[in-house]
Short mmCIF file of C-alpha atoms and ligand atoms in Angstrom, two decimals:
data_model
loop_
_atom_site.label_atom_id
_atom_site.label_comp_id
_atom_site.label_asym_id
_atom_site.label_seq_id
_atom_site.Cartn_x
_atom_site.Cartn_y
_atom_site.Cartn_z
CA UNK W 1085 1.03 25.10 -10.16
CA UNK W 1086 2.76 23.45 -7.49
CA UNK W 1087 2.46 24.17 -3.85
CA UNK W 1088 5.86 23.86 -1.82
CA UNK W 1089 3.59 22.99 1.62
CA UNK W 1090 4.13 19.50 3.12
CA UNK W 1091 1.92 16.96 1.69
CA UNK W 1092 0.39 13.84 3.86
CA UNK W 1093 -2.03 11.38 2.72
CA UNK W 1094 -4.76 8.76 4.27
CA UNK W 1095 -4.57 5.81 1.88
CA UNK W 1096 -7.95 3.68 3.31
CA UNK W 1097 -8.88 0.81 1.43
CA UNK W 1098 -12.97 0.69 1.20
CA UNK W 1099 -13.23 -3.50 2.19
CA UNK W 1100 -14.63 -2.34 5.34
CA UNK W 1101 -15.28 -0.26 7.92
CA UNK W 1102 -12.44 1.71 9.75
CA UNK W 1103 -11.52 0.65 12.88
CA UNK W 1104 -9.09 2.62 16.01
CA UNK W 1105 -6.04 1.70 14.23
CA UNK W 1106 -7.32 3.47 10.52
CA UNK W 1107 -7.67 6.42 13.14
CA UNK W 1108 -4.41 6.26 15.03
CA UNK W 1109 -2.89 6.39 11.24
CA UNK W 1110 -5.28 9.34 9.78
CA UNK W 1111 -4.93 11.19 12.91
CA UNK W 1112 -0.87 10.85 13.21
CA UNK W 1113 -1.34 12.19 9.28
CA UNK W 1114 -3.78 15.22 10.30
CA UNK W 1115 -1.23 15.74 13.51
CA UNK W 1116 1.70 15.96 11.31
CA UNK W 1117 0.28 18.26 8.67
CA UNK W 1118 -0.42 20.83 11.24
CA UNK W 1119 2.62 20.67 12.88
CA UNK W 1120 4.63 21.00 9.51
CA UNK W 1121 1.71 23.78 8.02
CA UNK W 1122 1.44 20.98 5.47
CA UNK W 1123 -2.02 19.80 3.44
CA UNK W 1124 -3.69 16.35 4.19
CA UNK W 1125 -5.12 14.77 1.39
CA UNK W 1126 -7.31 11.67 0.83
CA UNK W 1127 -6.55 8.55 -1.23
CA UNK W 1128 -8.94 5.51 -1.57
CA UNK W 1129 -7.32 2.74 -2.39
CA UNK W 1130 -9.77 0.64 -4.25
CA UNK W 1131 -7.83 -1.69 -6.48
CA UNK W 1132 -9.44 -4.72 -5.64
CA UNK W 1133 -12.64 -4.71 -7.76
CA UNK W 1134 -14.22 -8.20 -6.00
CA UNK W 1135 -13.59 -6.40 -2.04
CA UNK W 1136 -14.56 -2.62 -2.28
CA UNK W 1137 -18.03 -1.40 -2.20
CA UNK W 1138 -19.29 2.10 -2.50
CA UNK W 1139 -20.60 2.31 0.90
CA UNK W 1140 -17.46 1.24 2.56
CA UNK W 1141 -16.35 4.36 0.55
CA UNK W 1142 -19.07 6.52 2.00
CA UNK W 1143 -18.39 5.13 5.53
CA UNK W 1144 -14.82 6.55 5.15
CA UNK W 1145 -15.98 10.23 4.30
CA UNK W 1146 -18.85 10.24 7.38
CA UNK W 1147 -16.35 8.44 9.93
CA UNK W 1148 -12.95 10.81 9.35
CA UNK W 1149 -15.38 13.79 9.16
CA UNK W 1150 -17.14 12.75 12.73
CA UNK W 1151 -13.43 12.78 13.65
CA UNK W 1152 -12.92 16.31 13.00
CA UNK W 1153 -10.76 15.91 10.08
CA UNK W 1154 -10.58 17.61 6.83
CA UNK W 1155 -8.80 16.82 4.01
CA UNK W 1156 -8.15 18.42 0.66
CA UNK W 1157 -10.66 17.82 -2.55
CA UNK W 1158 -11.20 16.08 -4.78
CA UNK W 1159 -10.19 12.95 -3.20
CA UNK W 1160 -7.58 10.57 -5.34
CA UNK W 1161 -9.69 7.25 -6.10
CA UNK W 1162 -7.30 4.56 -7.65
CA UNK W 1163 -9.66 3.39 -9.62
CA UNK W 1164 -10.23 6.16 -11.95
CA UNK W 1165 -6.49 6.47 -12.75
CA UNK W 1166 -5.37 2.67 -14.32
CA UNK W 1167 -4.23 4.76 -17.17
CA UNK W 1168 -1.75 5.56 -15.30
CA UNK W 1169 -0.56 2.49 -13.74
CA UNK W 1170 -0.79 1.21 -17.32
CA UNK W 1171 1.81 3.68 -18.45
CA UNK W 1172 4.41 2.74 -15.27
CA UNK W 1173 4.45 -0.73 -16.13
CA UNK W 1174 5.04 0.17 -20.03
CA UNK W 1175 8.35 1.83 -18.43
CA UNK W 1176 9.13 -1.18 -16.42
CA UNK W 1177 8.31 -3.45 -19.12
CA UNK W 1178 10.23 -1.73 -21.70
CA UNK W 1179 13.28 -2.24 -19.53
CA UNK W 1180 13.02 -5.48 -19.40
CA UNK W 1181 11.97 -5.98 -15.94
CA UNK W 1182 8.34 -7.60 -15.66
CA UNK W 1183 7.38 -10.82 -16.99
CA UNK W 1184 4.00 -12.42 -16.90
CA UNK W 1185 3.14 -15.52 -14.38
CA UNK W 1186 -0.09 -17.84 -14.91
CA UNK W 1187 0.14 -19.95 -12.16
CA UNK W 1188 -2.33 -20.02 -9.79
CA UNK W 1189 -2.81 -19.67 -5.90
CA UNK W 1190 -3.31 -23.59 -5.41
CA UNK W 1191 -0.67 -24.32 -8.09
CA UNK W 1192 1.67 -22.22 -5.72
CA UNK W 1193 0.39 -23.37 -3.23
CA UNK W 1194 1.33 -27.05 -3.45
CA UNK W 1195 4.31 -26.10 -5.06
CA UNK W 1196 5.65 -24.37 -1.59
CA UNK W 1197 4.44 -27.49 0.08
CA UNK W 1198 6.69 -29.51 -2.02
CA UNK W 1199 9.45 -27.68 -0.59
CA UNK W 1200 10.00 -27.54 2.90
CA UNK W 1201 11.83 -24.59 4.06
CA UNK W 1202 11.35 -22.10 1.67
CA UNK W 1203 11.53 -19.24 2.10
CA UNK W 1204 9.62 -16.51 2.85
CA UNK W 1205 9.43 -12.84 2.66
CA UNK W 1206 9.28 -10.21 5.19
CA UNK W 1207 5.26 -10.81 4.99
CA UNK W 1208 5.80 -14.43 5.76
CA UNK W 1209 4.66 -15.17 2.31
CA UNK W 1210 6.33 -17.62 0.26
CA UNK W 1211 8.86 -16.24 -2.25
CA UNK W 1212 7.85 -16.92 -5.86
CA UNK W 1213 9.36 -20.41 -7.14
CA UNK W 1214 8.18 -20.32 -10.41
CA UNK W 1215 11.78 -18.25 -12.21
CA UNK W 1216 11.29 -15.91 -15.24
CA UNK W 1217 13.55 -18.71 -16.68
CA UNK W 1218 11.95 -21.69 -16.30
CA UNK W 1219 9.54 -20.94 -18.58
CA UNK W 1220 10.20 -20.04 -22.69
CA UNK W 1221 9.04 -16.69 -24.00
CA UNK W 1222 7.34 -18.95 -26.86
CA UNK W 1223 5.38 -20.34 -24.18
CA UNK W 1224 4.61 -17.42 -22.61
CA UNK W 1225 3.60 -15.97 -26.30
CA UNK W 1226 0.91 -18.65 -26.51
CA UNK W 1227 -0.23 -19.18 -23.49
CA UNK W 1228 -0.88 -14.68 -22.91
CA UNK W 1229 -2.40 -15.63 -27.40
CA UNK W 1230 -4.77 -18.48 -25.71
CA UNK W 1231 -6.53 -15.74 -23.33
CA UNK W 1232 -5.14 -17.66 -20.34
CA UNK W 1233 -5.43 -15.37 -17.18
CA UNK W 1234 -1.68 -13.78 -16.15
CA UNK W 1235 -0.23 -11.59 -13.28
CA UNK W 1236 2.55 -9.88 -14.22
CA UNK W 1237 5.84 -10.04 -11.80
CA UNK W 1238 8.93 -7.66 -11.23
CA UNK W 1239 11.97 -9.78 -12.37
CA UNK W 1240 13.63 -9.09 -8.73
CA UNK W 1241 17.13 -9.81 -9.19
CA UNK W 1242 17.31 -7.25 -12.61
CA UNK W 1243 15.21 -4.76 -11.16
CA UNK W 1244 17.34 -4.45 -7.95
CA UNK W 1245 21.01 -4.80 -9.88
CA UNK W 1246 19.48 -1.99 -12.38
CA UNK W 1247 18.47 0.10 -9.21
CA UNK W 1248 21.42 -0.39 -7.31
CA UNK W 1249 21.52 0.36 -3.52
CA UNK W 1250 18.53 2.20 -1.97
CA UNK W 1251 17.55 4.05 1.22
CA UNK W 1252 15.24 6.16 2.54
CA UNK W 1253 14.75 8.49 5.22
CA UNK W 1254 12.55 7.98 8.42
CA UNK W 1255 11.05 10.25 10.74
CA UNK W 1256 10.02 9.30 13.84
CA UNK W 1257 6.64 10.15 15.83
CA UNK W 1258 8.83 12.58 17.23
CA UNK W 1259 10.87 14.09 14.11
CA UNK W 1260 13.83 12.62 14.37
CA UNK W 1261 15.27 11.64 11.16
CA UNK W 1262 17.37 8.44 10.50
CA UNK W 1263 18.57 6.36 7.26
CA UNK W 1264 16.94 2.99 6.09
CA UNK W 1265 18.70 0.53 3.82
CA UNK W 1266 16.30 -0.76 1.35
CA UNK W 1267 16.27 -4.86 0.80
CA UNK W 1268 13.70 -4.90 -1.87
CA UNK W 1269 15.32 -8.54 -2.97
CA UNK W 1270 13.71 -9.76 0.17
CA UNK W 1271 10.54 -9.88 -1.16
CA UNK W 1272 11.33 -12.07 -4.32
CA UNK W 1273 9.31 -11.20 -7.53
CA UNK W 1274 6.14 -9.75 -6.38
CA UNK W 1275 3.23 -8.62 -8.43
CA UNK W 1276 3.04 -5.58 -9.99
CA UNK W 1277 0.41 -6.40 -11.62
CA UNK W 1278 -2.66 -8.64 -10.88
CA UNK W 1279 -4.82 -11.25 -13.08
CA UNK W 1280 -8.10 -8.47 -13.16
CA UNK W 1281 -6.02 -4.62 -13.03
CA UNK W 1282 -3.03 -3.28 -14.66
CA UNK W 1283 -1.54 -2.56 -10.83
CA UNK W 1284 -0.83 -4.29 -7.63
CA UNK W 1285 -0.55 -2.23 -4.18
CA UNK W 1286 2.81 -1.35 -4.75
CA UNK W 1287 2.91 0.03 -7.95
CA UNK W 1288 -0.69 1.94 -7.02
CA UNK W 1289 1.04 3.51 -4.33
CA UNK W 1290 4.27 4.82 -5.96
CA UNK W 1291 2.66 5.83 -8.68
CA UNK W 1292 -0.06 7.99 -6.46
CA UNK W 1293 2.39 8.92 -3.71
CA UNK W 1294 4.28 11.28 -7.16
CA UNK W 1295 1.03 12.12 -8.96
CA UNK W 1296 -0.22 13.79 -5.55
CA UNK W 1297 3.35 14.88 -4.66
CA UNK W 1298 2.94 13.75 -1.54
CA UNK W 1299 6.71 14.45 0.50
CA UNK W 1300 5.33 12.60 3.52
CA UNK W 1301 4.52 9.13 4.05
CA UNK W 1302 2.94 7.88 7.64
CA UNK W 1303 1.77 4.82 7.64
CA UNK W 1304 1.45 1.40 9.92
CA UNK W 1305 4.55 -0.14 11.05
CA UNK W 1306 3.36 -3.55 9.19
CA UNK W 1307 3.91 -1.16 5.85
CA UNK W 1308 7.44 -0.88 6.90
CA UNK W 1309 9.01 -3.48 5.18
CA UNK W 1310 7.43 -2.78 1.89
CA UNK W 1311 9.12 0.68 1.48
CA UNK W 1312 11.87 -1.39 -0.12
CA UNK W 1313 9.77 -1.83 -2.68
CA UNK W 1314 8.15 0.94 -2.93
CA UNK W 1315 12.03 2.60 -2.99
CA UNK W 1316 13.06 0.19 -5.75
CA UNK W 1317 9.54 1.25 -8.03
CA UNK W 1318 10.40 5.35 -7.32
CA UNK W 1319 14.25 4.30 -8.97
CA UNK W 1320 13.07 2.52 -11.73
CA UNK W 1321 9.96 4.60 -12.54
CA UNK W 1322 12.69 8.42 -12.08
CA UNK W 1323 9.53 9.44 -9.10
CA UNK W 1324 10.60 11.48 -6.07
CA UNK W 1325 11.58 9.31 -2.67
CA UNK W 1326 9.01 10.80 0.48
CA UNK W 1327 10.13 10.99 3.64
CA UNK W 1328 8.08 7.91 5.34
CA UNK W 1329 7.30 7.64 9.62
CA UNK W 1330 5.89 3.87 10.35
CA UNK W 1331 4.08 4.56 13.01
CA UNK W 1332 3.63 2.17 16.20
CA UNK W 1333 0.30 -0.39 15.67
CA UNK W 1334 -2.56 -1.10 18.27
CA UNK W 1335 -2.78 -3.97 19.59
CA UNK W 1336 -6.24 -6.19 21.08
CA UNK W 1337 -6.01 -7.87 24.19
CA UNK W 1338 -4.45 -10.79 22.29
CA UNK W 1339 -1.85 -9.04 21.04
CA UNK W 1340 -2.81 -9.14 17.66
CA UNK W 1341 -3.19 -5.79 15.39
CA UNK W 1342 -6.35 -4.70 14.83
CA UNK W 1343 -8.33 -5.50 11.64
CA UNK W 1344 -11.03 -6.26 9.52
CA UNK W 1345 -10.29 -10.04 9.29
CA UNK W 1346 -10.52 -10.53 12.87
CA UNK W 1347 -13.53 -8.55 13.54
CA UNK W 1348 -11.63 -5.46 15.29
CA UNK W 1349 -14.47 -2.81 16.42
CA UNK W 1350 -15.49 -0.48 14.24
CA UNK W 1351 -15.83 3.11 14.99
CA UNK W 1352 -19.45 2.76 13.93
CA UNK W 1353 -19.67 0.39 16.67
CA UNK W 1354 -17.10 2.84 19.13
CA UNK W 1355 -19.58 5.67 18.04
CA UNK W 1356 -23.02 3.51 18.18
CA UNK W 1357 -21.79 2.98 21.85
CA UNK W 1358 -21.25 7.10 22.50
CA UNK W 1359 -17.68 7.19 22.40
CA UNK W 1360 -16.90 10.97 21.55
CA UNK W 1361 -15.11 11.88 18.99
CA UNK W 1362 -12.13 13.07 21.85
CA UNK W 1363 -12.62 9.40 23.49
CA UNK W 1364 -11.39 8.07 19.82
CA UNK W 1365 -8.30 9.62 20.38
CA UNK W 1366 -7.35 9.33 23.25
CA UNK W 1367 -7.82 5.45 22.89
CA UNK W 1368 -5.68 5.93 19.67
CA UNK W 1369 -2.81 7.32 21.33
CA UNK W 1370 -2.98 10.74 19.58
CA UNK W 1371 -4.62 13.08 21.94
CA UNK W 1372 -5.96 16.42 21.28
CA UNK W 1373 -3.56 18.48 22.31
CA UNK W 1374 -1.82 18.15 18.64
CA UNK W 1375 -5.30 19.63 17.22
CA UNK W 1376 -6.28 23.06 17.23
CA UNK W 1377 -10.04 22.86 15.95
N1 LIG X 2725 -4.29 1.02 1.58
C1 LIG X 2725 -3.36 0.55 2.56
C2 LIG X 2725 -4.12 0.01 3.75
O1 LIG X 2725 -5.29 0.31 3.92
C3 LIG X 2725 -2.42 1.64 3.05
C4 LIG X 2725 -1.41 1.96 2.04
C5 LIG X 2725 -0.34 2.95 2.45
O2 LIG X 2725 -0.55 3.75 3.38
O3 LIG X 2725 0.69 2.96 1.81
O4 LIG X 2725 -3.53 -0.73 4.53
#
């Protein structure tokens, strides 16, 4: 059965606790649904087997809740569905576009340092150095036979001549609607696939965004960049394109955005202190006035 309603999703990761910018983004969400009549659903995004913990998840459900929101059930984990991303990189591997890469962090590591200059993507990561052809597919044969540990990687340059040129659409806060150029080649050959799952984040993502039809993507503005990717994956993989808005990021005092890494309050800690649920928004920029209960 499908349901023509607008469809929004929350994508949390469960490494932590949620802090006023996981709000700003879950409440923009919830603000949008309403104003569209659309449904808000729920995704944890908990990939990364060594980072998540249970009551991370837990802390998600109590903290959006004390927020006021609701959201539709049962909740997407990504966890429960690497059948799934299993079966989206058959497709891309069956046309020839992923390739498997055993190097390591510190091997990468000093290979970038070798090489001054390099350059990086729109992360400020270093583009992969290691080409799909600098090693044999012999080599690769027995090295995957010897049980050695492999990511795999999208073979950028066939993937995006396959695709061809890519856009998307995005909204802004205030509904205005403008076209995107998509430059997924500026992120070199990521990962779609790392050593311990059968998905990175942006496969995950694409792959969810389509199996939960969601039409509406609002998310961070650091996210921005990586719609090019996530536009090259929808191409490749025949899944619908979503309208996305990147919404503006809070900032501390330093200027920094907020996050786990650098200790950025928690709204346990906003809450422990009797911030109100009303006080939360306000000090994420999305005030009431967009919620009607
Ligand atoms: N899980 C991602 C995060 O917590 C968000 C992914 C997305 O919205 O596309 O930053």
């Amino acid at each position: 059965m499908s349901d023509a309603r607008p469809a929004f999703r929350f994508a949390p990761s469960p490494n932590g606790l949620l802090h006023l910018g996981h709000a700003r983004s879950a409440l923009l969400n919830d603000a949008m649904a309403r104003a569209t009549g659309g449904r808000l659903l729920l995704r944890i995004e908990d990939i990364d087997v060594t980072r998540c913990r249970p009551e991370f998840e837990a802390a998600i459900h109590e903290d959006l809740a004390w927020l006021g929101l609701d959201w539709e059930r049962p909740v997407r984990r990504q966890s429960e569905h690497m059948d799934s991303y299993r079966a989206a990189l058959a497709r891309l591997d069956a046309l020839g576009l992923v390739y498997p890469s055993f190097e390591s962090r510190a091997e990468i590591r000093r290979a970038v340092e070798a090489r001054p200059g390099w350059p990086v993507d729109p992360d400020g990561a270093p583009l992969f150095l290691f080409p799909r052809d600098a090693m044999s597919d012999a080599e690769r044969t027995r090295r995957m036979a010897a049980g050695e540990p492999y990511a795999l990687r999208l073979d950028m340059a066939r993937a995006a001549d396959r695709a061809g040129p890519l856009d998307w659409q995005e909204v802004s806060e205030a509904g205005d609607s403008v076209t995107h150029a998509a430059d997924p080649r500026a992120w070199g050959d990521v990962v779609i696939a790392r050593k311990e799952v059968p998905t990175s984040y942006h496969l995950a993502v694409v792959v969810d965004d389509a199996r939960q039809g969601i039409t509406h993507v609002v998310r961070g503005a650091d996210l921005q960049a990586a719609t090019s990717v996530h536009r090259l994956l929808q191409r490749l993989l025949d899944l619908p394109a979503p309208l996305y808005t990147h919404h503006t990021l809070l900032l501390d005092e330093e200027g920094r955005k907020l996050s786990k890494s650098i200790g950025s309050q928690s709204l346990r800690d906003l809450r422990a202190k009797g911030v109100t649920p009303d006080e939360v928004r306000q000090l994420a920029g999305v005030p009431s006035a967009a919620h009607d209960g």
